[in-house]
CSV table of C-alpha atoms in Angstrom, one decimal:
chain,number,residue,atom,x,y,z
Y,1,UNK,CA,21.2,-70.5,111.4
Y,2,UNK,CA,17.6,-71.1,113.2
Y,3,UNK,CA,15.4,-73.7,111.7
Y,4,UNK,CA,12.4,-71.7,110.2
Y,5,UNK,CA,9.6,-72.2,112.5
Y,6,UNK,CA,6.9,-69.4,111.6
Y,7,UNK,CA,5.4,-67.8,108.8
Y,8,UNK,CA,5.2,-63.8,108.4
Y,9,UNK,CA,3.6,-61.8,105.5
Y,10,UNK,CA,5.0,-58.6,104.5
Y,11,UNK,CA,3.2,-56.2,102.0
Y,12,UNK,CA,4.9,-53.4,99.9
Y,13,UNK,CA,3.0,-51.1,97.8
Y,14,UNK,CA,6.1,-50.3,95.5
Y,15,UNK,CA,8.6,-52.4,93.3
Y,16,UNK,CA,11.5,-50.5,95.5
Y,17,UNK,CA,10.0,-51.5,98.6
Y,18,UNK,CA,9.1,-55.0,97.4
Y,19,UNK,CA,13.0,-55.3,96.5
Y,20,UNK,CA,14.2,-54.2,99.7
Y,21,UNK,CA,12.3,-56.9,101.5
Y,22,UNK,CA,12.9,-59.7,98.9
Y,23,UNK,CA,17.0,-59.1,99.1
Y,24,UNK,CA,16.6,-60.1,102.8
Y,25,UNK,CA,15.6,-63.7,101.6
Y,26,UNK,CA,17.2,-66.7,100.6
Y,27,UNK,CA,15.7,-70.0,99.2
Y,28,UNK,CA,12.8,-68.0,97.5
Y,29,UNK,CA,10.0,-69.4,95.6
Y,30,UNK,CA,6.6,-68.4,94.3
Y,31,UNK,CA,3.5,-68.8,95.5
Y,32,UNK,CA,0.3,-67.6,93.8
Y,33,UNK,CA,-3.1,-67.2,95.2
Y,34,UNK,CA,-6.2,-68.6,93.1
Y,35,UNK,CA,-7.0,-65.1,92.3
Y,36,UNK,CA,-3.6,-64.2,91.1
Y,37,UNK,CA,-2.1,-62.2,93.8
Y,38,UNK,CA,1.9,-63.5,93.6
Y,39,UNK,CA,3.8,-64.0,96.9
Y,40,UNK,CA,7.4,-64.9,97.0
Y,41,UNK,CA,8.2,-67.0,99.8
Y,42,UNK,CA,11.8,-67.2,101.2
Y,43,UNK,CA,13.7,-67.8,104.5
Y,44,UNK,CA,15.1,-64.9,106.4
Y,45,UNK,CA,18.9,-66.2,107.5
Y,46,UNK,CA,19.7,-65.8,111.1
Y,47,UNK,CA,15.9,-65.9,112.3
Y,48,UNK,CA,13.4,-69.0,113.0
Y,49,UNK,CA,11.0,-67.2,110.1
Y,50,UNK,CA,10.0,-67.8,106.6
Y,51,UNK,CA,9.0,-64.7,104.9
Y,52,UNK,CA,6.2,-64.2,101.9
Y,53,UNK,CA,6.5,-61.1,100.4
Y,54,UNK,CA,4.1,-59.2,97.7
Y,55,UNK,CA,3.8,-55.9,96.1
Y,56,UNK,CA,0.0,-54.7,95.9
Y,57,UNK,CA,-1.5,-51.3,94.5
Y,58,UNK,CA,-1.0,-48.4,96.6
Y,59,UNK,CA,-3.9,-47.5,98.6
Y,60,UNK,CA,-6.1,-48.6,102.1
Y,61,UNK,CA,-8.8,-50.8,100.0
Y,62,UNK,CA,-6.4,-53.1,98.5
Y,63,UNK,CA,-4.1,-53.5,101.6
Y,64,UNK,CA,-7.3,-54.5,103.2
Y,65,UNK,CA,-8.2,-57.0,100.9
Y,66,UNK,CA,-4.7,-58.3,100.3
Y,67,UNK,CA,-4.0,-58.7,103.9
Y,68,UNK,CA,-7.5,-60.7,104.3
Y,69,UNK,CA,-6.5,-63.0,101.8
Y,70,UNK,CA,-3.1,-63.7,103.0
Y,71,UNK,CA,-4.8,-64.5,106.4
Y,72,UNK,CA,-7.1,-66.8,104.9
Y,73,UNK,CA,-4.5,-68.5,102.5
Y,74,UNK,CA,-1.2,-68.4,104.3
Y,75,UNK,CA,-2.3,-68.3,108.0
Y,76,UNK,CA,0.6,-66.1,108.9
Y,77,UNK,CA,1.4,-65.7,112.4
Y,78,UNK,CA,2.3,-61.9,112.0
Y,79,UNK,CA,1.7,-59.5,108.8
Y,80,UNK,CA,3.6,-56.3,108.1
Y,81,UNK,CA,3.4,-53.5,105.8
Y,82,UNK,CA,6.9,-52.2,105.1
Y,83,UNK,CA,7.9,-49.1,102.7
Y,84,UNK,CA,8.3,-45.4,102.5
Y,85,UNK,CA,6.3,-42.6,103.9
Y,86,UNK,CA,6.5,-38.8,104.2
Y,87,UNK,CA,7.5,-37.3,107.4
Y,88,UNK,CA,5.2,-35.1,109.3
Y,89,UNK,CA,7.7,-34.0,111.9
Y,90,UNK,CA,10.8,-31.5,111.4
Y,91,UNK,CA,13.2,-33.5,113.9
Y,92,UNK,CA,12.5,-37.1,112.0
Y,93,UNK,CA,15.3,-36.8,109.2
Y,94,UNK,CA,15.0,-38.5,105.7
Y,95,UNK,CA,16.1,-42.1,106.2
Y,96,UNK,CA,14.7,-42.3,109.8
Y,97,UNK,CA,12.5,-45.3,110.3
Y,98,UNK,CA,8.8,-45.0,111.9
Y,99,UNK,CA,7.6,-47.9,113.5
Y,100,UNK,CA,3.7,-47.6,114.4
Y,101,UNK,CA,2.1,-47.4,117.6
Y,102,UNK,CA,-1.5,-46.9,116.4
Y,103,UNK,CA,-3.0,-45.9,112.8
Y,104,UNK,CA,-5.2,-43.0,112.1
Y,105,UNK,CA,-7.7,-43.4,109.1
Y,106,UNK,CA,-7.4,-40.0,107.8
Y,107,UNK,CA,-10.6,-39.8,105.4
Y,108,UNK,CA,-13.4,-40.6,107.7
Y,109,UNK,CA,-16.0,-38.3,108.4
Y,110,UNK,CA,-19.4,-36.3,107.5
Y,111,UNK,CA,-20.0,-33.2,105.1
Y,112,UNK,CA,-22.7,-31.3,106.2
Y,113,UNK,CA,-23.7,-27.5,105.7
Y,114,UNK,CA,-21.8,-26.5,108.7
Y,115,UNK,CA,-18.5,-28.0,107.2
Y,116,UNK,CA,-16.7,-31.1,107.5
Y,117,UNK,CA,-17.1,-33.1,110.6
Y,118,UNK,CA,-14.6,-35.5,111.5
Y,119,UNK,CA,-15.2,-38.9,112.5
Y,120,UNK,CA,-11.8,-40.3,113.7
Y,121,UNK,CA,-11.0,-44.3,113.0
Y,122,UNK,CA,-8.0,-44.9,114.8
Y,123,UNK,CA,-6.5,-48.8,114.2
Y,124,UNK,CA,-4.4,-50.4,116.4
Y,125,UNK,CA,-1.3,-52.3,115.7
Y,126,UNK,CA,-0.2,-55.9,117.3
Y,127,UNK,CA,1.0,-55.1,121.0
Y,128,UNK,CA,3.4,-58.3,120.5
Y,129,UNK,CA,4.7,-57.0,117.4
Y,130,UNK,CA,5.2,-53.4,119.2
Y,131,UNK,CA,7.0,-55.0,122.0
Y,132,UNK,CA,9.2,-56.9,119.6
Y,133,UNK,CA,9.9,-54.0,117.7
Y,134,UNK,CA,10.9,-51.7,120.9
Y,135,UNK,CA,13.4,-55.1,122.0
Y,136,UNK,CA,14.8,-55.4,118.7
Y,137,UNK,CA,15.6,-51.9,117.6
Y,138,UNK,CA,16.8,-50.1,121.2
Y,139,UNK,CA,20.3,-50.3,120.1
Y,140,UNK,CA,22.0,-49.8,116.5
Y,141,UNK,CA,22.7,-53.4,115.8
Y,142,UNK,CA,19.7,-53.5,113.0
Y,143,UNK,CA,21.6,-51.0,111.0
Y,144,UNK,CA,24.1,-53.8,110.3
Y,145,UNK,CA,21.5,-55.2,108.0
Y,146,UNK,CA,21.4,-52.5,105.6
Y,147,UNK,CA,23.1,-53.1,102.4
Y,148,UNK,CA,26.4,-51.4,102.5
Y,149,UNK,CA,25.8,-49.5,99.2
Y,150,UNK,CA,23.1,-47.6,100.9
Y,151,UNK,CA,24.8,-46.6,104.0
Y,152,UNK,CA,25.3,-43.1,104.8
Y,153,UNK,CA,27.5,-41.7,107.4
Y,154,UNK,CA,24.6,-40.0,109.2
Y,155,UNK,CA,23.1,-42.8,110.8
Y,156,UNK,CA,19.1,-43.6,110.9
Y,157,UNK,CA,17.2,-43.5,113.6
Y,158,UNK,CA,13.9,-45.1,115.0
Y,159,UNK,CA,10.9,-43.7,116.0
Y,160,UNK,CA,7.9,-45.3,117.7
Y,161,UNK,CA,4.9,-43.2,116.6
Y,162,UNK,CA,1.7,-43.0,115.0
Y,163,UNK,CA,1.0,-43.2,111.2
Y,164,UNK,CA,-1.9,-41.4,109.4
Y,165,UNK,CA,-3.0,-43.2,106.6
Y,166,UNK,CA,-5.2,-41.7,103.7
Y,167,UNK,CA,-6.3,-42.2,100.2
Y,168,UNK,CA,-4.2,-39.6,98.6
Y,169,UNK,CA,-0.4,-38.3,98.2
Y,170,UNK,CA,0.5,-35.8,100.5
Y,171,UNK,CA,2.9,-33.6,99.2
Y,172,UNK,CA,2.2,-29.8,101.0
Y,173,UNK,CA,1.9,-28.4,104.4
Y,174,UNK,CA,-0.6,-25.7,103.1
Y,175,UNK,CA,-3.6,-27.9,101.8
Y,176,UNK,CA,-6.8,-28.3,103.8
Y,177,UNK,CA,-5.8,-32.0,104.3
Y,178,UNK,CA,-2.9,-31.0,106.5
Y,179,UNK,CA,-4.0,-28.1,108.0
Y,180,UNK,CA,-7.4,-28.9,108.9
Y,181,UNK,CA,-7.4,-32.4,109.5
Y,182,UNK,CA,-3.7,-33.8,110.4
Y,183,UNK,CA,-2.3,-31.3,112.3
Y,184,UNK,CA,-5.6,-30.3,114.1
Y,185,UNK,CA,-6.7,-33.8,114.8
Y,186,UNK,CA,-3.8,-36.1,114.4
Y,187,UNK,CA,-1.1,-33.6,115.5
Y,188,UNK,CA,0.7,-36.6,117.3
Y,189,UNK,CA,1.4,-38.4,113.7
Y,190,UNK,CA,4.7,-38.9,112.8
Y,191,UNK,CA,4.3,-40.2,109.2
Y,192,UNK,CA,1.8,-40.2,106.4
Y,193,UNK,CA,0.8,-43.0,103.9
Y,194,UNK,CA,-1.7,-44.7,102.0
Y,195,UNK,CA,-1.8,-48.5,103.1
Y,196,UNK,CA,-1.8,-49.1,107.2
Y,197,UNK,CA,-5.7,-48.3,107.5
Y,198,UNK,CA,-6.5,-51.2,105.2
Y,199,UNK,CA,-4.4,-53.5,107.2
Y,200,UNK,CA,-5.4,-52.4,110.5
Y,201,UNK,CA,-9.0,-52.8,109.4
Y,202,UNK,CA,-8.9,-56.4,108.4
Y,203,UNK,CA,-6.8,-56.9,111.8
Y,204,UNK,CA,-9.8,-55.4,113.5
Y,205,UNK,CA,-12.0,-57.8,111.8
Y,206,UNK,CA,-9.9,-61.0,112.3
Y,207,UNK,CA,-9.2,-62.8,115.4
Y,208,UNK,CA,-5.8,-63.3,116.1
Y,209,UNK,CA,-4.2,-61.2,113.1
Y,210,UNK,CA,-1.2,-59.6,114.5
Y,211,UNK,CA,-0.1,-56.5,112.5
Y,212,UNK,CA,2.7,-53.7,112.4
Y,213,UNK,CA,3.5,-51.1,110.1
Y,214,UNK,CA,7.6,-50.1,109.5
Y,215,UNK,CA,8.4,-47.2,106.9
Y,216,UNK,CA,11.4,-45.5,106.0
Y,217,UNK,CA,11.2,-41.7,105.6
Y,218,UNK,CA,11.9,-40.7,102.0
Y,219,UNK,CA,10.4,-37.1,101.9
Y,220,UNK,CA,8.8,-34.5,104.3
Y,221,UNK,CA,5.3,-34.1,102.5
Y,222,UNK,CA,6.1,-30.4,102.2
Y,223,UNK,CA,6.2,-30.0,98.1
Y,224,UNK,CA,10.1,-31.2,98.1
Y,225,UNK,CA,9.2,-34.6,97.6
Y,226,UNK,CA,10.7,-34.5,93.9
Y,227,UNK,CA,14.1,-33.2,94.9
Y,228,UNK,CA,13.9,-35.8,97.9
Y,229,UNK,CA,13.3,-38.7,95.7
Y,230,UNK,CA,16.0,-37.5,93.2
Y,231,UNK,CA,18.7,-37.9,95.7
Y,232,UNK,CA,17.9,-41.7,96.0
Y,233,UNK,CA,15.8,-41.0,99.2
Y,234,UNK,CA,13.3,-43.7,98.3
Y,235,UNK,CA,15.5,-46.8,98.1
Y,236,UNK,CA,17.4,-45.6,100.6
Y,237,UNK,CA,14.3,-45.5,103.1
Y,238,UNK,CA,13.0,-48.7,101.8
Y,239,UNK,CA,16.1,-50.8,102.9
Y,240,UNK,CA,16.4,-48.9,106.1
Y,241,UNK,CA,13.0,-50.2,106.8
Y,242,UNK,CA,13.3,-53.6,105.4
Y,243,UNK,CA,16.4,-53.6,108.3
Y,244,UNK,CA,14.3,-52.8,110.9
Y,245,UNK,CA,11.9,-55.4,109.8
Y,246,UNK,CA,14.7,-58.6,109.8
Y,247,UNK,CA,15.7,-57.2,113.3
Y,248,UNK,CA,12.2,-57.4,114.5
Y,249,UNK,CA,11.9,-60.8,113.5
Y,250,UNK,CA,15.0,-62.0,114.7
Y,251,UNK,CA,13.7,-61.0,118.2
Y,252,UNK,CA,10.1,-62.3,117.7
Y,253,UNK,CA,9.8,-66.1,118.7
Y,254,UNK,CA,7.0,-68.1,116.5
Y,255,UNK,CA,4.3,-69.4,118.7
Y,256,UNK,CA,3.7,-72.4,116.2
Y,257,UNK,CA,5.4,-75.3,115.3
Y,258,UNK,CA,5.8,-77.2,111.9
Y,259,UNK,CA,4.8,-80.5,114.5
Y,260,UNK,CA,1.4,-78.9,114.8
Y,261,UNK,CA,-0.6,-79.4,111.4
Y,262,UNK,CA,-3.0,-77.0,112.1
Y,263,UNK,CA,-0.6,-74.2,112.7
Y,264,UNK,CA,0.7,-73.3,109.0
Y,265,UNK,CA,-1.6,-75.6,106.5
Y,266,UNK,CA,-0.7,-75.7,103.2
Y,267,UNK,CA,-2.6,-73.3,100.6
Y,268,UNK,CA,-5.1,-74.8,98.4
Y,269,UNK,CA,-3.1,-74.6,95.4
Y,270,UNK,CA,0.1,-72.8,94.2
Y,271,UNK,CA,-0.4,-71.9,90.6
Y,272,UNK,CA,2.0,-71.4,87.9
Y,273,UNK,CA,4.3,-68.7,87.6
Y,274,UNK,CA,2.8,-65.5,85.5
Y,275,UNK,CA,2.5,-66.1,81.7
Y,276,UNK,CA,5.7,-65.1,80.2
Y,277,UNK,CA,8.1,-66.1,83.0
Y,278,UNK,CA,11.2,-68.0,82.5
Y,279,UNK,CA,10.4,-71.7,83.5
Y,280,UNK,CA,12.8,-73.3,85.7
Y,281,UNK,CA,16.1,-75.3,84.2
Y,282,UNK,CA,14.9,-78.6,85.7
Y,283,UNK,CA,11.2,-78.3,85.3
Y,284,UNK,CA,10.5,-80.7,82.5
Y,285,UNK,CA,11.8,-83.8,84.7
Y,286,UNK,CA,10.1,-82.8,87.7
Y,287,UNK,CA,6.7,-84.7,88.3
Y,288,UNK,CA,3.5,-83.4,89.4
Y,289,UNK,CA,2.1,-83.5,92.8
Y,290,UNK,CA,-1.3,-82.4,93.4
Y,291,UNK,CA,-1.7,-80.0,96.2
Y,292,UNK,CA,-4.3,-81.3,99.0
Y,293,UNK,CA,-7.7,-80.0,98.9
Y,294,UNK,CA,-8.8,-77.9,101.8
Y,295,UNK,CA,-11.5,-79.7,104.1
Y,296,UNK,CA,-15.2,-78.5,104.1
Y,297,UNK,CA,-15.0,-77.5,107.8
Y,298,UNK,CA,-12.0,-75.2,107.2
Y,299,UNK,CA,-9.8,-77.2,109.2
Y,300,UNK,CA,-6.2,-77.7,107.7
Y,301,UNK,CA,-5.5,-80.6,105.6
Y,302,UNK,CA,-3.7,-83.9,107.0
Y,303,UNK,CA,-0.3,-84.3,106.7
Y,304,UNK,CA,0.2,-87.7,108.2
Y,305,UNK,CA,-1.5,-89.8,105.2
Y,306,UNK,CA,0.2,-92.0,102.6
Y,307,UNK,CA,2.2,-89.9,99.9
Y,308,UNK,CA,0.2,-88.5,96.9
Y,309,UNK,CA,0.1,-90.1,93.5
Y,310,UNK,CA,2.3,-88.6,90.8
Y,311,UNK,CA,0.5,-88.1,87.6
Y,312,UNK,CA,2.3,-86.6,84.8
Y,313,UNK,CA,5.0,-83.3,84.3
Y,314,UNK,CA,4.3,-80.4,86.0
Y,315,UNK,CA,6.6,-77.5,87.6
Y,316,UNK,CA,9.5,-77.5,89.6
Y,317,UNK,CA,9.6,-79.3,93.4
Y,318,UNK,CA,10.6,-76.7,96.0
Y,319,UNK,CA,13.1,-78.8,97.8
Y,320,UNK,CA,12.4,-76.6,101.0
Y,321,UNK,CA,9.4,-78.2,102.0
Y,322,UNK,CA,9.3,-78.9,105.7
Y,323,UNK,CA,9.6,-81.9,107.0
Y,324,UNK,CA,6.8,-83.9,108.5
Y,325,UNK,CA,6.2,-87.5,109.8
Y,326,UNK,CA,5.9,-90.3,107.7
Y,327,UNK,CA,7.7,-92.2,104.6
Y,328,UNK,CA,10.2,-90.0,102.0
Y,329,UNK,CA,8.1,-89.2,99.1
Y,330,UNK,CA,9.1,-91.1,96.1
Y,331,UNK,CA,8.5,-90.7,92.7
Y,332,UNK,CA,6.6,-93.5,90.7
Y,333,UNK,CA,9.2,-93.5,87.8
Y,334,UNK,CA,12.7,-95.0,88.1
Y,335,UNK,CA,15.8,-92.9,88.9
Y,336,UNK,CA,17.4,-91.7,85.8
Y,337,UNK,CA,20.7,-93.2,85.3
Y,338,UNK,CA,23.9,-91.2,86.7
Y,339,UNK,CA,26.9,-90.6,84.4
Y,340,UNK,CA,30.3,-90.7,85.3
Y,341,UNK,CA,30.8,-87.0,86.7
Y,342,UNK,CA,33.2,-85.0,85.3
Y,343,UNK,CA,36.7,-84.6,86.6
Y,344,UNK,CA,37.0,-83.2,89.9
Y,345,UNK,CA,37.2,-79.4,90.2
Y,346,UNK,CA,37.8,-77.0,93.0
Y,347,UNK,CA,34.8,-76.4,94.7
Y,348,UNK,CA,33.0,-73.2,94.1
Y,349,UNK,CA,32.3,-70.3,96.4
Y,350,UNK,CA,28.8,-70.3,98.2
Y,351,UNK,CA,25.6,-69.8,96.1
Y,352,UNK,CA,24.8,-66.2,96.9
Y,353,UNK,CA,21.0,-67.5,97.9
Y,354,UNK,CA,23.2,-69.6,101.0
Y,355,UNK,CA,24.1,-66.0,102.0
Y,356,UNK,CA,22.3,-63.2,104.4
Y,357,UNK,CA,22.6,-60.6,106.3
Y,358,UNK,CA,25.5,-60.3,109.0
Y,359,UNK,CA,24.8,-62.5,112.1
Y,360,UNK,CA,23.8,-60.3,115.2
Y,361,UNK,CA,23.4,-62.6,118.0
Y,362,UNK,CA,24.3,-61.6,121.6
Y,363,UNK,CA,25.8,-58.2,122.3
Y,364,UNK,CA,26.5,-55.4,120.2
Y,365,UNK,CA,29.4,-56.1,118.0
Y,366,UNK,CA,32.4,-53.3,118.0
Y,367,UNK,CA,31.2,-51.9,114.7
Y,368,UNK,CA,27.5,-51.6,115.7
Y,369,UNK,CA,28.9,-49.3,118.8
Y,370,UNK,CA,31.3,-47.0,116.7
Y,371,UNK,CA,29.9,-44.2,114.5
Y,372,UNK,CA,27.8,-45.5,112.0
Y,373,UNK,CA,30.3,-44.4,109.4
Y,374,UNK,CA,33.1,-46.7,110.7
Y,375,UNK,CA,30.7,-49.8,110.3
Y,376,UNK,CA,31.1,-49.3,106.6
Y,377,UNK,CA,34.3,-50.8,105.1
Y,378,UNK,CA,35.8,-48.5,102.3
Y,379,UNK,CA,36.4,-51.6,99.7
Y,380,UNK,CA,33.0,-53.0,100.1
Y,381,UNK,CA,31.4,-53.5,96.6
Y,382,UNK,CA,28.2,-51.5,96.1
Y,383,UNK,CA,26.9,-54.6,93.8
Y,384,UNK,CA,24.8,-57.1,95.4
Y,385,UNK,CA,24.9,-60.4,94.2
Y,386,UNK,CA,22.1,-61.2,92.0
Y,387,UNK,CA,19.2,-63.9,93.5
Y,388,UNK,CA,18.9,-67.4,91.8
Y,389,UNK,CA,15.7,-67.8,89.9
Y,390,UNK,CA,12.7,-68.1,91.7
Y,391,UNK,CA,10.9,-71.9,91.9
Y,392,UNK,CA,7.2,-72.6,91.9
Y,393,UNK,CA,6.6,-74.3,95.3
Y,394,UNK,CA,4.3,-77.6,95.1
Y,395,UNK,CA,3.1,-79.0,98.3
Y,396,UNK,CA,5.2,-82.0,99.3
Y,397,UNK,CA,5.8,-84.3,101.9
Y,398,UNK,CA,9.1,-84.5,103.5
Y,399,UNK,CA,11.4,-87.3,104.5
Y,400,UNK,CA,11.2,-88.9,108.0
Y,401,UNK,CA,13.7,-87.9,110.4
Y,402,UNK,CA,15.2,-91.2,111.0
Y,403,UNK,CA,15.6,-92.0,107.2
Y,404,UNK,CA,17.6,-88.2,107.3
Y,405,UNK,CA,19.3,-88.7,110.2
Y,406,UNK,CA,20.7,-92.1,109.2
Y,407,UNK,CA,22.0,-90.7,105.9
Y,408,UNK,CA,23.4,-87.3,108.0
Y,409,UNK,CA,25.4,-90.2,110.1
Y,410,UNK,CA,26.4,-91.8,107.1
Y,411,UNK,CA,28.1,-88.7,105.9
Y,412,UNK,CA,29.5,-88.0,109.0
Y,413,UNK,CA,32.1,-90.9,108.5
Y,414,UNK,CA,33.9,-89.3,105.5
Y,415,UNK,CA,36.5,-87.5,107.6
Y,416,UNK,CA,36.7,-84.7,104.9
Y,417,UNK,CA,32.8,-83.5,105.5
Y,418,UNK,CA,34.3,-81.8,108.4
Y,419,UNK,CA,35.8,-79.1,105.5
Y,420,UNK,CA,32.8,-76.6,104.4
Y,421,UNK,CA,34.9,-76.5,101.1
Y,422,UNK,CA,34.6,-80.2,100.6
Y,423,UNK,CA,31.1,-79.9,101.3
Y,424,UNK,CA,30.6,-77.2,98.6
Y,425,UNK,CA,32.5,-79.1,96.4
Y,426,UNK,CA,30.1,-82.2,96.6
Y,427,UNK,CA,27.2,-80.2,96.3
Y,428,UNK,CA,28.3,-78.5,93.1
Y,429,UNK,CA,29.4,-81.9,91.6
Y,430,UNK,CA,25.5,-83.1,92.6
Y,431,UNK,CA,24.2,-80.2,90.7
Y,432,UNK,CA,26.2,-81.2,87.5
Y,433,UNK,CA,25.4,-84.5,88.0
Y,434,UNK,CA,21.6,-84.0,88.0
Y,435,UNK,CA,21.9,-81.4,85.3
Y,436,UNK,CA,20.7,-78.4,87.6
Y,437,UNK,CA,23.2,-76.1,85.9
Y,438,UNK,CA,23.9,-75.0,89.4
Y,439,UNK,CA,25.3,-76.4,93.0
Y,440,UNK,CA,22.9,-78.7,94.4
Y,441,UNK,CA,20.2,-76.8,96.8
Y,442,UNK,CA,21.4,-77.1,100.7
Y,443,UNK,CA,21.5,-74.3,102.8
Y,444,UNK,CA,24.7,-73.8,104.7
Y,445,UNK,CA,24.9,-74.3,108.4
Y,446,UNK,CA,27.3,-72.6,111.1
Y,447,UNK,CA,28.1,-76.2,112.3
Y,448,UNK,CA,29.4,-79.2,110.1
Y,449,UNK,CA,27.3,-81.7,111.6
Y,450,UNK,CA,24.3,-79.6,111.1
Y,451,UNK,CA,25.0,-79.0,107.7
Y,452,UNK,CA,25.5,-82.8,106.8
Y,453,UNK,CA,21.9,-83.1,108.1
Y,454,UNK,CA,20.6,-80.3,105.9
Y,455,UNK,CA,22.3,-82.3,103.1
Y,456,UNK,CA,20.7,-85.3,104.0
Y,457,UNK,CA,17.2,-83.8,104.3
Y,458,UNK,CA,17.6,-82.1,101.1
Y,459,UNK,CA,18.7,-85.3,99.3
Y,460,UNK,CA,15.7,-87.2,100.8
Y,461,UNK,CA,13.2,-84.2,100.0
Y,462,UNK,CA,14.4,-83.8,96.4
Y,463,UNK,CA,11.9,-84.7,93.7
Y,464,UNK,CA,13.5,-87.9,92.6
Y,465,UNK,CA,15.2,-88.8,96.3
Y,466,UNK,CA,16.8,-91.7,94.4
Y,467,UNK,CA,18.6,-90.1,91.7
Y,468,UNK,CA,19.8,-87.5,94.2
Y,469,UNK,CA,21.4,-90.5,96.5
Y,470,UNK,CA,23.1,-91.8,93.4
Y,471,UNK,CA,24.2,-88.6,92.6
Y,472,UNK,CA,25.7,-87.9,96.0
Y,473,UNK,CA,27.4,-91.5,95.9
Y,474,UNK,CA,28.7,-90.5,92.6
Y,475,UNK,CA,30.1,-87.2,93.8
Y,476,UNK,CA,31.8,-88.7,97.1
Y,477,UNK,CA,33.2,-91.6,95.3
Y,478,UNK,CA,34.9,-89.5,92.5
Y,479,UNK,CA,36.1,-86.5,95.5
Y,480,UNK,CA,38.1,-88.7,98.0
Y,481,UNK,CA,37.4,-92.3,98.2
Y,482,UNK,CA,36.8,-93.8,101.6
Y,483,UNK,CA,35.9,-97.7,101.4
Y,484,UNK,CA,34.2,-98.2,104.6
Y,485,UNK,CA,32.3,-94.9,104.5
Y,486,UNK,CA,31.4,-95.6,100.9
Y,487,UNK,CA,30.3,-99.0,101.7
Y,488,UNK,CA,27.7,-97.7,104.1
Y,489,UNK,CA,26.5,-95.2,101.7
Y,490,UNK,CA,26.1,-98.0,99.5
Y,491,UNK,CA,23.9,-100.1,101.6
Y,492,UNK,CA,21.6,-96.9,101.5
Y,493,UNK,CA,21.0,-97.0,97.9
Y,494,UNK,CA,19.6,-100.3,98.3
C-alpha cells in the first residue's frame, strides 16, 4: 500500500453522500474546526492520499464558506465536491457519473422592466484534477470500487461535461428556470445541482486551490424525482461518484511531501467530539498533548523542536500521525505494568478498518474488461462490515526513522514474522494486553517487511511507547519464544 503523502478534502451535502465517501476510508479520525465543522479524516487504501470528508448544508453559499475554511485550516492539495445531481440530458442514464469540466452559476442576473437579463458566472475547475479524471476513468477499472451490494447489470458510464449549480432544487423541464435559463443559455450542461458554484468561487479567490466536482445522476430533473428516489437511485449514484473519486485519487500524484513542514501544517486545534458522542475506549488513559499554536506571520508551525509537555488527561492520541524528524514522543508518566497475557488464541481475521477497495494497479483485470455483471460474484454478501469507532486526532510528534527501523529489524529476527497470520495474532494479543478491546492498530502492508516497519512505527507512535513495546515483547514471548530474537528485543526495553 502506498504511503499517504497528500491531503484531499471532500465536501458532501447529503448524509448518504457522506457515507459513500466515508466507506472508502480506513484509520478514520475526527477533526473539528474551531467554528464547529467536523471533518472525518482517513487513509484511502491503494492511493497516496489522506482524505478529510465533511457533510455540509445544501447550497452554494455554504459550500463557498466551508471550502475556504478547509483551505485555510487543513491546507489541502485538492478539494472535491462529491454527491448526486439531476441529469439534464436524456442520453445520460440514472447512475452515470458526470465529472464537471466547468461550473455555471445559474442565478446571476439583473431584473429590468424588459425582463431578466442574464449575467453568466462561469466557474473553472482545476486543469490538473480534470486531466487526472480523464486518465483515471478512461477504462472500466473504477467500477470495481463500487460496493458489491450496489452494483447492477447495467454498467454506469462517465461523462466529462459542464454542470449547472443554482439555489433551488430543479424537478421540472417546463419551469422558467429550465426553459428560459438552462435550456437557452447553458444548453451544454449535463447535470444540475446546488453547491459547485460555491467551491468554484472559493477557488477563484484563492491561489493554488484545485477543485473538481464529481456527481452521480440520481434523477432527470423532470418531475419524476420521487419515483427515481424510491428505486434507490440516490445511494447508488452516490456510491458511483465516490468510486470515481477513489480512482481519480489513485492516479493523481501529490506534489507535497511530509518532509516539507510547510506543505501540510497541522490545524490550530482539534476539538473534542460533538456533544453526546461516545468516548473512545482508551480515552481515560491517554495523555493530553497541546496542539501547536499557529505563528503570527501565517507560516506553518515548526515540527522539529523538542517534544511538547504532557499535562493531564485528554482525548485519545491518534497513532496515525505522520513521522517527523526528532526523538520519539514519550509521556511523563511511567509505563503501566504489563500483566501476563491470556493463553494464546488463534489469530483473528484482519480488522475491518485494514480492508479497503480492491487493488487496481496496472492493466485492467479480466473482470474489469468483461461485462459489468460478470464482475459481481453471485455469493458476495450485501452487508458492509461496520467501521471502527472514530478517534479524535491530536497533533503528535512521530518516532525517529532510526528508532523505528531498529525495532523493525529486530522484529524481522523472529522467523514466524513472515506469516501474516502470526503478525495479526501478535497485534490482537497486544490489544488485549493494553486493554484496547480490539487489535493494536497497525494497518497491513502487502510485503511482510513493510508490515513489520508499520508495526514498529505504530509502537513508537503510541501514546505510551514504553507500554506498547512491553506489550509487544509479552505477546512475542507468549506466542513463539525465540531466545536470540527475544534478547535483541529485550535490549530495546532499556
